[in-house]
Amino acid sequence: MTVPFRLRHQDRPDFEAVLHLALNTPDIRSALGADPTGRTSARLRLRALTDANEIAAASQDEYATYLALHVG
């Protein structure tokens, strides 16, 4: 059995910072602006934080590059 690919605990602050930047790009803010309550944005943020390991697994190559640059 293989060990599932996971986001390292020490990388979570960087993940959250990038998520913040992504959710605040003009295109995303415009799309989310259709919901004046802000609930859609909050749900999207919560879902991304909850699914951080799956997101890291889906971007294994990019995450490996991040690790090589960050650690090396």
mmCIF file of N, CA and C in Angstrom:
data_model
loop_
_atom_site.group_PDB
_atom_site.id
_atom_site.type_symbol
_atom_site.label_atom_id
_atom_site.label_comp_id
_atom_site.label_asym_id
_atom_site.label_seq_id
_atom_site.Cartn_x
_atom_site.Cartn_y
_atom_site.Cartn_z
ATOM 1 N N MET A 1 0.839 -1.173 0.000
ATOM 2 C CA MET A 1 0.000 0.000 0.000
ATOM 3 C C MET A 1 0.888 1.241 0.000
ATOM 4 N N THR A 2 0.586 2.204 -0.860
ATOM 5 C CA THR A 2 1.379 3.422 -0.914
ATOM 6 C C THR A 2 0.832 4.456 0.057
ATOM 7 N N VAL A 3 1.725 5.284 0.535
ATOM 8 C CA VAL A 3 1.331 6.359 1.443
ATOM 9 C C VAL A 3 0.773 7.503 0.588
ATOM 10 N N PRO A 4 -0.390 8.022 0.935
ATOM 11 C CA PRO A 4 -0.957 9.110 0.134
ATOM 12 C C PRO A 4 -0.082 10.364 0.189
ATOM 13 N N PHE A 5 -0.026 11.061 -0.919
ATOM 14 C CA PHE A 5 0.731 12.308 -0.993
ATOM 15 C C PHE A 5 0.015 13.361 -0.172
ATOM 16 N N ARG A 6 0.755 14.067 0.677
ATOM 17 C CA ARG A 6 0.133 15.044 1.572
ATOM 18 C C ARG A 6 0.940 16.335 1.590
ATOM 19 N N LEU A 7 0.262 17.409 1.888
ATOM 20 C CA LEU A 7 0.902 18.698 2.090
ATOM 21 C C LEU A 7 1.622 18.650 3.438
ATOM 22 N N ARG A 8 2.889 19.028 3.438
ATOM 23 C CA ARG A 8 3.627 19.028 4.705
ATOM 24 C C ARG A 8 3.059 20.105 5.625
ATOM 25 N N HIS A 9 3.022 19.784 6.908
ATOM 26 C CA HIS A 9 2.462 20.713 7.899
ATOM 27 C C HIS A 9 3.145 22.078 7.829
ATOM 28 N N GLN A 10 4.454 22.091 7.682
ATOM 29 C CA GLN A 10 5.187 23.358 7.662
ATOM 30 C C GLN A 10 4.930 24.168 6.381
ATOM 31 N N ASP A 11 4.320 23.554 5.368
ATOM 32 C CA ASP A 11 4.013 24.262 4.131
ATOM 33 C C ASP A 11 2.593 24.840 4.118
ATOM 34 N N ARG A 12 1.830 24.521 5.121
ATOM 35 C CA ARG A 12 0.437 24.995 5.158
ATOM 36 C C ARG A 12 0.325 26.526 5.155
ATOM 37 N N PRO A 13 1.155 27.264 5.889
ATOM 38 C CA PRO A 13 1.053 28.730 5.811
ATOM 39 C C PRO A 13 1.271 29.260 4.390
ATOM 40 N N ASP A 14 2.204 28.667 3.652
ATOM 41 C CA ASP A 14 2.411 29.081 2.260
ATOM 42 C C ASP A 14 1.189 28.740 1.416
ATOM 43 N N PHE A 15 0.596 27.563 1.641
ATOM 44 C CA PHE A 15 -0.615 27.170 0.919
ATOM 45 C C PHE A 15 -1.721 28.193 1.182
ATOM 46 N N GLU A 16 -1.904 28.565 2.438
ATOM 47 C CA GLU A 16 -2.944 29.529 2.791
ATOM 48 C C GLU A 16 -2.664 30.903 2.186
ATOM 49 N N ALA A 17 -1.399 31.305 2.127
ATOM 50 C CA ALA A 17 -1.047 32.590 1.528
ATOM 51 C C ALA A 17 -1.347 32.589 0.028
ATOM 52 N N VAL A 18 -1.020 31.502 -0.646
ATOM 53 C CA VAL A 18 -1.296 31.406 -2.084
ATOM 54 C C VAL A 18 -2.802 31.347 -2.324
ATOM 55 N N LEU A 19 -3.525 30.640 -1.474
ATOM 56 C CA LEU A 19 -4.979 30.591 -1.585
ATOM 57 C C LEU A 19 -5.560 31.999 -1.448
ATOM 58 N N HIS A 20 -5.069 32.751 -0.493
ATOM 59 C CA HIS A 20 -5.525 34.127 -0.297
ATOM 60 C C HIS A 20 -5.281 34.962 -1.555
ATOM 61 N N LEU A 21 -4.080 34.844 -2.116
ATOM 62 C CA LEU A 21 -3.770 35.580 -3.341
ATOM 63 C C LEU A 21 -4.697 35.158 -4.484
ATOM 64 N N ALA A 22 -4.910 33.859 -4.615
ATOM 65 C CA ALA A 22 -5.759 33.348 -5.701
ATOM 66 C C ALA A 22 -7.197 33.838 -5.561
ATOM 67 N N LEU A 23 -7.720 33.825 -4.356
ATOM 68 C CA LEU A 23 -9.104 34.252 -4.153
ATOM 69 C C LEU A 23 -9.273 35.760 -4.301
ATOM 70 N N ASN A 24 -8.172 36.490 -4.305
ATOM 71 C CA ASN A 24 -8.253 37.943 -4.430
ATOM 72 C C ASN A 24 -7.811 38.462 -5.787
ATOM 73 N N THR A 25 -7.659 37.570 -6.776
ATOM 74 C CA THR A 25 -7.377 38.041 -8.128
ATOM 75 C C THR A 25 -8.653 38.686 -8.671
ATOM 76 N N PRO A 26 -8.500 39.645 -9.559
ATOM 77 C CA PRO A 26 -9.688 40.338 -10.079
ATOM 78 C C PRO A 26 -10.738 39.397 -10.686
ATOM 79 N N ASP A 27 -10.318 38.408 -11.447
ATOM 80 C CA ASP A 27 -11.279 37.488 -12.071
ATOM 81 C C ASP A 27 -12.083 36.714 -11.031
ATOM 82 N N ILE A 28 -11.400 36.214 -10.022
ATOM 83 C CA ILE A 28 -12.088 35.424 -8.996
ATOM 84 C C ILE A 28 -12.973 36.328 -8.148
ATOM 85 N N ARG A 29 -12.467 37.484 -7.772
ATOM 86 C CA ARG A 29 -13.287 38.419 -6.974
ATOM 87 C C ARG A 29 -14.546 38.826 -7.739
ATOM 88 N N SER A 30 -14.388 39.033 -9.036
ATOM 89 C CA SER A 30 -15.543 39.389 -9.857
ATOM 90 C C SER A 30 -16.564 38.251 -9.883
ATOM 91 N N ALA A 31 -16.082 37.039 -10.061
ATOM 92 C CA ALA A 31 -16.989 35.879 -10.098
ATOM 93 C C ALA A 31 -17.673 35.681 -8.756
ATOM 94 N N LEU A 32 -16.939 35.852 -7.680
ATOM 95 C CA LEU A 32 -17.513 35.658 -6.347
ATOM 96 C C LEU A 32 -18.360 36.849 -5.910
ATOM 97 N N GLY A 33 -18.162 37.988 -6.566
ATOM 98 C CA GLY A 33 -18.903 39.188 -6.218
ATOM 99 C C GLY A 33 -20.392 39.086 -6.492
ATOM 100 N N ALA A 34 -20.785 38.092 -7.271
ATOM 101 C CA ALA A 34 -22.205 37.893 -7.561
ATOM 102 C C ALA A 34 -22.977 37.503 -6.300
ATOM 103 N N ASP A 35 -22.263 37.043 -5.278
ATOM 104 C CA ASP A 35 -22.900 36.668 -4.009
ATOM 105 C C ASP A 35 -22.618 37.768 -2.985
ATOM 106 N N PRO A 36 -23.554 38.677 -2.783
ATOM 107 C CA PRO A 36 -23.312 39.797 -1.868
ATOM 108 C C PRO A 36 -23.143 39.375 -0.407
ATOM 109 N N THR A 37 -23.545 38.160 -0.062
ATOM 110 C CA THR A 37 -23.407 37.713 1.324
ATOM 111 C C THR A 37 -21.974 37.305 1.651
ATOM 112 N N GLY A 38 -21.177 36.983 0.625
ATOM 113 C CA GLY A 38 -19.810 36.528 0.849
ATOM 114 C C GLY A 38 -19.710 35.066 1.224
ATOM 115 N N ARG A 39 -20.835 34.384 1.280
ATOM 116 C CA ARG A 39 -20.806 32.969 1.684
ATOM 117 C C ARG A 39 -20.103 32.093 0.667
ATOM 118 N N THR A 40 -20.254 32.405 -0.613
ATOM 119 C CA THR A 40 -19.604 31.591 -1.641
ATOM 120 C C THR A 40 -18.099 31.648 -1.476
ATOM 121 N N SER A 41 -17.568 32.831 -1.252
ATOM 122 C CA SER A 41 -16.133 32.989 -1.050
ATOM 123 C C SER A 41 -15.669 32.226 0.185
ATOM 124 N N ALA A 42 -16.418 32.333 1.256
ATOM 125 C CA ALA A 42 -16.062 31.624 2.496
ATOM 126 C C ALA A 42 -16.108 30.109 2.299
ATOM 127 N N ARG A 43 -17.124 29.634 1.586
ATOM 128 C CA ARG A 43 -17.228 28.187 1.331
ATOM 129 C C ARG A 43 -16.089 27.704 0.449
ATOM 130 N N LEU A 44 -15.740 28.480 -0.574
ATOM 131 C CA LEU A 44 -14.645 28.101 -1.457
ATOM 132 C C LEU A 44 -13.332 28.039 -0.691
ATOM 133 N N ARG A 45 -13.093 29.028 0.154
ATOM 134 C CA ARG A 45 -11.867 29.045 0.969
ATOM 135 C C ARG A 45 -11.825 27.840 1.908
ATOM 136 N N LEU A 46 -12.926 27.578 2.593
ATOM 137 C CA LEU A 46 -12.986 26.442 3.504
ATOM 138 C C LEU A 46 -12.774 25.124 2.765
ATOM 139 N N ARG A 47 -13.387 24.991 1.595
ATOM 140 C CA ARG A 47 -13.236 23.755 0.823
ATOM 141 C C ARG A 47 -11.784 23.560 0.403
ATOM 142 N N ALA A 48 -11.119 24.624 -0.049
ATOM 143 C CA ALA A 48 -9.711 24.510 -0.447
ATOM 144 C C ALA A 48 -8.832 24.142 0.751
ATOM 145 N N LEU A 49 -9.098 24.739 1.905
ATOM 146 C CA LEU A 49 -8.310 24.401 3.085
ATOM 147 C C LEU A 49 -8.549 22.960 3.519
ATOM 148 N N THR A 50 -9.792 22.523 3.435
ATOM 149 C CA THR A 50 -10.131 21.149 3.798
ATOM 150 C C THR A 50 -9.507 20.152 2.833
ATOM 151 N N ASP A 51 -9.448 20.518 1.554
ATOM 152 C CA ASP A 51 -8.943 19.619 0.518
ATOM 153 C C ASP A 51 -7.478 19.880 0.173
ATOM 154 N N ALA A 52 -6.730 20.503 1.068
ATOM 155 C CA ALA A 52 -5.340 20.868 0.788
ATOM 156 C C ALA A 52 -4.498 19.664 0.382
ATOM 157 N N ASN A 53 -4.699 18.528 1.011
ATOM 158 C CA ASN A 53 -3.911 17.347 0.657
ATOM 159 C C ASN A 53 -4.237 16.860 -0.753
ATOM 160 N N GLU A 54 -5.506 16.899 -1.121
ATOM 161 C CA GLU A 54 -5.895 16.485 -2.461
ATOM 162 C C GLU A 54 -5.362 17.465 -3.503
ATOM 163 N N ILE A 55 -5.359 18.740 -3.173
ATOM 164 C CA ILE A 55 -4.817 19.749 -4.084
ATOM 165 C C ILE A 55 -3.314 19.529 -4.252
ATOM 166 N N ALA A 56 -2.615 19.278 -3.161
ATOM 167 C CA ALA A 56 -1.174 19.002 -3.235
ATOM 168 C C ALA A 56 -0.904 17.747 -4.057
ATOM 169 N N ALA A 57 -1.721 16.726 -3.877
ATOM 170 C CA ALA A 57 -1.535 15.490 -4.641
ATOM 171 C C ALA A 57 -1.773 15.721 -6.130
ATOM 172 N N ALA A 58 -2.763 16.536 -6.454
ATOM 173 C CA ALA A 58 -3.064 16.818 -7.859
ATOM 174 C C ALA A 58 -1.976 17.661 -8.514
ATOM 175 N N SER A 59 -1.213 18.371 -7.707
ATOM 176 C CA SER A 59 -0.142 19.215 -8.241
ATOM 177 C C SER A 59 1.221 18.721 -7.759
ATOM 178 N N GLN A 60 1.377 17.404 -7.745
ATOM 179 C CA GLN A 60 2.607 16.787 -7.234
ATOM 180 C C GLN A 60 3.865 17.337 -7.888
ATOM 181 N N ASP A 61 3.858 17.493 -9.199
ATOM 182 C CA ASP A 61 5.060 17.986 -9.880
ATOM 183 C C ASP A 61 5.394 19.408 -9.444
ATOM 184 N N GLU A 62 4.384 20.252 -9.392
ATOM 185 C CA GLU A 62 4.604 21.639 -8.977
ATOM 186 C C GLU A 62 5.036 21.712 -7.514
ATOM 187 N N TYR A 63 4.435 20.876 -6.683
ATOM 188 C CA TYR A 63 4.785 20.863 -5.255
ATOM 189 C C TYR A 63 6.225 20.362 -5.080
ATOM 190 N N ALA A 64 6.623 19.388 -5.868
ATOM 191 C CA ALA A 64 8.002 18.894 -5.810
ATOM 192 C C ALA A 64 8.973 20.011 -6.178
ATOM 193 N N THR A 65 8.627 20.830 -7.161
ATOM 194 C CA THR A 65 9.472 21.966 -7.530
ATOM 195 C C THR A 65 9.550 22.960 -6.376
ATOM 196 N N TYR A 66 8.400 23.244 -5.762
ATOM 197 C CA TYR A 66 8.358 24.123 -4.595
ATOM 198 C C TYR A 66 9.290 23.591 -3.499
ATOM 199 N N LEU A 67 9.192 22.297 -3.226
ATOM 200 C CA LEU A 67 10.019 21.701 -2.185
ATOM 201 C C LEU A 67 11.498 21.809 -2.525
ATOM 202 N N ALA A 68 11.844 21.545 -3.778
ATOM 203 C CA ALA A 68 13.245 21.624 -4.183
ATOM 204 C C ALA A 68 13.782 23.036 -4.018
ATOM 205 N N LEU A 69 12.980 24.026 -4.350
ATOM 206 C CA LEU A 69 13.422 25.417 -4.210
ATOM 207 C C LEU A 69 13.428 25.879 -2.767
ATOM 208 N N HIS A 70 12.430 25.430 -2.016
ATOM 209 C CA HIS A 70 12.275 25.862 -0.639
ATOM 210 C C HIS A 70 13.291 25.214 0.292
ATOM 211 N N VAL A 71 13.521 23.932 0.113
ATOM 212 C CA VAL A 71 14.414 23.175 0.984
ATOM 213 C C VAL A 71 15.864 23.276 0.501
ATOM 214 N N GLY A 72 16.038 23.250 -0.809
ATOM 215 C CA GLY A 72 17.377 23.209 -1.391
ATOM 216 C C GLY A 72 17.992 24.503 -1.477
#
